[in-house]
Amino acid sequence: MSPQRVVGQDTVRLDARAKVTGEYVYGMDFSLPGMLHGQILRSPHPHARIVGIETGQAEAVPGVRAIITGRELGEIMMPGMVFDQPPLARARVRYAGEPVALIVALTPDIAAEAARLIQVEYELLPVISEAEAAMQAGAMLIHEDWADYEAAEGLVREGNVCCHSTLTRGDVEQGFAEADLIFEDSFSTESVHQAHVEPRVALGVFDAANKVTVYTNTQLPYWVRTNVALAMGLPESAVRIVTTGIGGGFGSKLYPQLEPLVALLARKTGRPVRIVTPVEEELVAGLPRHPCKLYLKTGVKQDGTLVARQARLILDTGAYAGSGPELASVGVLVLAGPYRTPHLQLDAYAVYTNKTNFGAYRGPGGPQAVFALESHFDIIAENLGLDPLAFRLKNVVEEGDEAGNGQVLRGVGMREALERAAAAIDWDKPAGPNRGKGLACGWWTTTGGASGCLAKLDTDGKFVVTVGTQEIGTGAIMGGIPQVMAELMGVEVEDVRVVVADTETGPYDFGSQGSRTLFNVGRAVQFAAADLAEQIKALAEEMLEVAAADLELRDGAVMVKGTPERRVSLADVAQKSLATTGGLHSRGLSFPEPASHDKSRMISCFYPAFHYPSFFCHAAEVEVDPGTGQVSVLRYVAAHDVGFAINPALAAGQIHGGVVQGIGMGLMEEIVYREGQVLNNNWTDYKLPTIADAPEIEAIIVEHAVEGGPFGAKGVGEAPVVPPPAALANAVYRAAGVRLHALPLTAEKILLAQQQGSGG
Amino acid sequence: MSPQRVVGQDTVRLDARAKVTGEYVYGMDFSLPGMLHGQILRSPHPHARIVGIETGQAEAVPGVRAIITGRELGEIMMPGMVFDQPPLARARVRYAGEPVALIVALTPDIAAEAARLIQVEYELLPVISEAEAAMQAGAMLIHEDWADYEAAEGLVREGNVCCHSTLTRGDVEQGFAEADLIFEDSFSTESVHQAHVEPRVALGVFDAANKVTVYTNTQLPYWVRTNVALAMGLPESAVRIVTTGIGGGFGSKLYPQLEPLVALLARKTGRPVRIVTPVEEELVAGLPRHPCKLYLKTGVKQDGTLVARQARLILDTGAYAGSGPELASVGVLVLAGPYRTPHLQLDAYAVYTNKTNFGAYRGPGGPQAVFALESHFDIIAENLGLDPLAFRLKNVVEEGDEAGNGQVLRGVGMREALERAAAAIDWDKPAGPNRGKGLACGWWTTTGGASGCLAKLDTDGKFVVTVGTQEIGTGAIMGGIPQVMAELMGVEVEDVRVVVADTETGPYDFGSQGSRTLFNVGRAVQFAAADLAEQIKALAEEMLEVAAADLELRDGAVMVKGTPERRVSLADVAQKSLATTGGLHSRGLSFPEPASHDKSRMISCFYPAFHYPSFFCHAAEVEVDPGTGQVSVLRYVAAHDVGFAINPALAAGQIHGGVVQGIGMGLMEEIVYREGQVLNNNWTDYKLPTIADAPEIEAIIVEHAVEGGPFGAKGVGEAPVVPPPAALANAVYRAAGVRLHALPLTAEKILLAQQQGSGG
């Protein structure tokens, strides 16, 4: 292969101009003539039986076109690891904010007015606010008929626990017996919201062919399609999902909330119907991060060598399973850590409570588990009299190591990330007064699954790449993908157009999620490019009368190797193809082999291995105001082993954004619940970091390439959000002497802990 | 192959329900938010120099957003066989109705008002109204710089003749010398309009990425793209054409008129811009059928055997070449006829006049040439004392014959069509008083060119077929294509979705024209289906553990041949593919070999052979009112050799529609010109046949299959419009004793001829 011309460069993403000029069409920008407006009537109670719903008064409001209640929809349950959720509540509501009825009207105001006139009679039930309470023997069942639910095979469930996942390696009791010292700690984290700027919005259209189209800012068009088809009782091919632009997703827009509802309303009214979720509803009934409780017990040798670890991760999944079961298995993998540990016993539980269904916020399960593990490690190191860096360097995994689940690790840049992060933060130099530095490491997955690509040589010698998923802002689709194609076809990124997900014409894709997009779609593009290049050379062989093997694609032409003046332009090849083959098209389909692991170690694990894992280390320097406890982040360094940075600027952009979100979770963000009610359902009371809270962030790109990914790349989308709470907690401890075991690390908590002397 | 289940059946077309319910989105139904409205200022003069254009007053009208004149666009000439036409007139107007300026405003009324305020100073030039006058030595040149124009290689041009095509076979003078008798006749035809119900309409959008999208009801999305790109100075890949539904095309919507204009206006204003052509403009400045003059001279033996024929076809192409050069070569082929004739000397001329650019109305060139030739033959037969049927039966081509251009004819159903049409009209039985029967035969092409198809197995086991062109109402795309796919994949038509032309995602296609659509797209679908079936069987092989060769696709499943209970559903194969290959996709690309002909016989012929020709014979019985001369068509029989009728009802539908259009041209339709001005620019003064004018039409499907087409099919779209004027003229002669040499056969002409005794 020639030296890389396009990949590895900071090329401009194809959507840059449209986004900068405001021309880009986000979900909120998309409307249709004759569109009606839907409104969701939500339960005010976290737990209640629905005795009756009276809609007569609401129906009489002029401009109201239809009202749908849960009973009208029959016994449908939405699909997932556990089929436990109806599209609309039927006999029972299980969280405050659960959809109870849908109103569709000529204007949003009319719909809202009608919603107020619907009388729902509720019989209140006791509220379970905490997952540990829900797990107790005799606790009220949030799903009385949980055992009858359809669920993924092999999932271990019991009562309010909708998934119990286990990772077992070696014999943890033997490990503790062999250890010199044993440490036990517990930690807790709160729910934080993805805080995407653009609301969740979907627009449904039903047509005479008994077919529904939904325009939506989803990250997972094909999963949305499955859901809509099920809710409508239609085959999947009768459902078309067209993705609009996405103004921030971060996992919030993985699971369909509005799409089945607008589809049902469109069929009922025969008109296009749109629903938007305003922030007041989003913070109450969105899909924010799972609150967690964590219990850790670690056995070490006196020299710091890890011997054994036992951990329990309790995920509050809210009223429905949703992604809880997946997170339970991701959680045990994160807790296994990028550290050599011969004995592990890790249990994770996804537990029903009377809260919204918590979801898959960027790196789901990661920040919670890493906050606990890396805080715990600093506590251990200090007790052993070891430097936190030295303690980690002694234990980190190396190339070819076996991870806790038995998977063999390849492309392991853990040590390099740790050393470079420490060097960049000047770890060896002492911090000033009230200042401290903290480290946190981790590993994360590059999710696999199918991705497809359809490629064509356009009539003028340019290329079109049609993919099955959407750009969610990372630049994977509109930055990295054109680079991969341009590199392989010997053209520039401007010569490539990328067409995003429309389930009707495009290939299947597992979606823009899980740090997978550029890796998997990029693989598909590689395959499509190779096929297309072969076809192009075959035509050029006839045109140039030179064997295809002696030709190369370069500078928008096919050239004879070593004799670049003997060439034919791609435009001429394209025109030639129209009068011979009928055009040049190729497909690239990717389904990478899942990482192999030791199945006996992983019970009830839906996500039992980290696919092409990446490794990272963050280092923070903070100052804690001795008067107020307020934390200021002075410097922040994030070293990520991304395999190969196809676009270093975009990779750094992912790191910058993830770190700021992680700082938010670490220092200030929290959805505050009291007895199942959200107390801060607005962006004033829910604190988000602003530019004033964002430090200088130094992104360090580490490149331990892996076989299989495009040009050696691994995922980078989620990992940057994972370690900040841990790095900050460790830095705060070293700055202020206060060890907080519960996020966020607010000034109040720090000051109170200092006053109570509860540090360490 | 199993017996055919789906092809050959009258399955329901996929667009039927949407069209019946009114939900189908035609061009006129498509709008965009914020859309501006364009208006074309047209020349009132057929020939003039533009001295100056003053737009100040128009620009001052509130709501006017932009005005464009020809000079602003530079030296651009639109592409074609001859590059002779600017997007907007610059220094000269050459027909009354030629676009001179574009106005775009907030509403159509404002644009129209502003158009009235533009002052154009013209210097009038002499008007050339007739092609034969234009051909005379010393005639004023309509294009003074014709010799400098870019033109297709090999085109013979001279002055006002933009194409002179020649077919020469044998030695016509020797033939005349060998003949017993020689007959000479001349004929003329007028322009008739396609009269599509839906207007020509296009909507352009320009975006920040310097890319333009045009939504248009075009028949040729890729040709439109080439034109828009050229007008905009953009590469083709920066232009996206999305086809809306088409409410009637018939060739009128082949050539881009509005698309470059809306694209230019969208760029100038930064807003979506739509232009609609109202009927008053359409009848003046559309692309209606070429008026023709024809001169024929035929030598025959006493027994009726054809020996030699000389003919001159003079096509009035209007102010620009457009499709004139193509028609000149089609014309000589039609005049060669489906008759054995050893000596031929056929010349066709496309000639500039000061009229609109005549276009490609269904079967372009066909009805004119066949009217002349078949009238001429009836005159000859009568003079020889032969029955018109016997005369034709003696001379028609047979399987394996060589046509006039040297191509060898295959799948020749000419004799069968003639015999069956004659039998169905009871040719042997005398007609009653004032009644007469007429026959007319012909042959026509199935145009070739590239077509592509992208196919996928959807996630639920259904199929999606993406094609590069649009359904124009014939049912080729929404009727026949699903049948071809369903037949080959062992499913029903309801299991196939067809996605139509979007140049961004779809394959290239030569377009919905020239009776080519089902033949060529069907071929592409065959290739795509075969590839996809192979992939499906490969997966099923693993699932069933049976060799792919022993599997067949049937009833939505893959079955073991002979053991249908051993099967796996296509839905299961689809799901399996998502976890192994990443999905199943295929491409089918078709570029059929052009028919080979004797190149030495065809000079300046762009269309030198009829590809997979079809053969046909029509028979009409008419009554002529002796008091008024009014013709009533009592019975009509149309026998067409279509190779194989994939959907007999749709094939018959094409025949019915074509016959009625042919009756219109034969009996009543005519755009009336006086000195370059259209006198009847509305549907009141331009007479169209109504249901009251349409007789019972018996469609007879003759099936002489050809190798190469899908299941043996040939084209059927255009041929039915070709013979009616001739069949009616021959019937009128036998009913009323009046031989008219000029269309249309109006009551006035017949009565006058009867009174003047000019019959025969």
Coordinates of C-alpha atoms in Angstrom, one line a residue, chain B residues 3 385 482 527 554 613 704 720-721 724 732 747 760:
Chain B
P3 CA -43.8 -22.9 -14.6
G385 CA -56.4 -4.5 -58.0
P482 CA -42.2 -6.5 -9.0
F527 CA -29.2 -10.2 -12.9
R554 CA -40.5 -20.9 -3.3
P613 CA -38.1 -4.7 -32.6
H704 CA -42.9 -14.2 -30.5
P720 CA -49.7 1.5 -30.2
V721 CA -49.7 5.2 -31.1
P724 CA -53.9 4.6 -35.9
V732 CA -62.0 6.6 -44.3
A747 CA -64.9 16.4 -41.1
G760 CA -58.4 8.5 -54.5

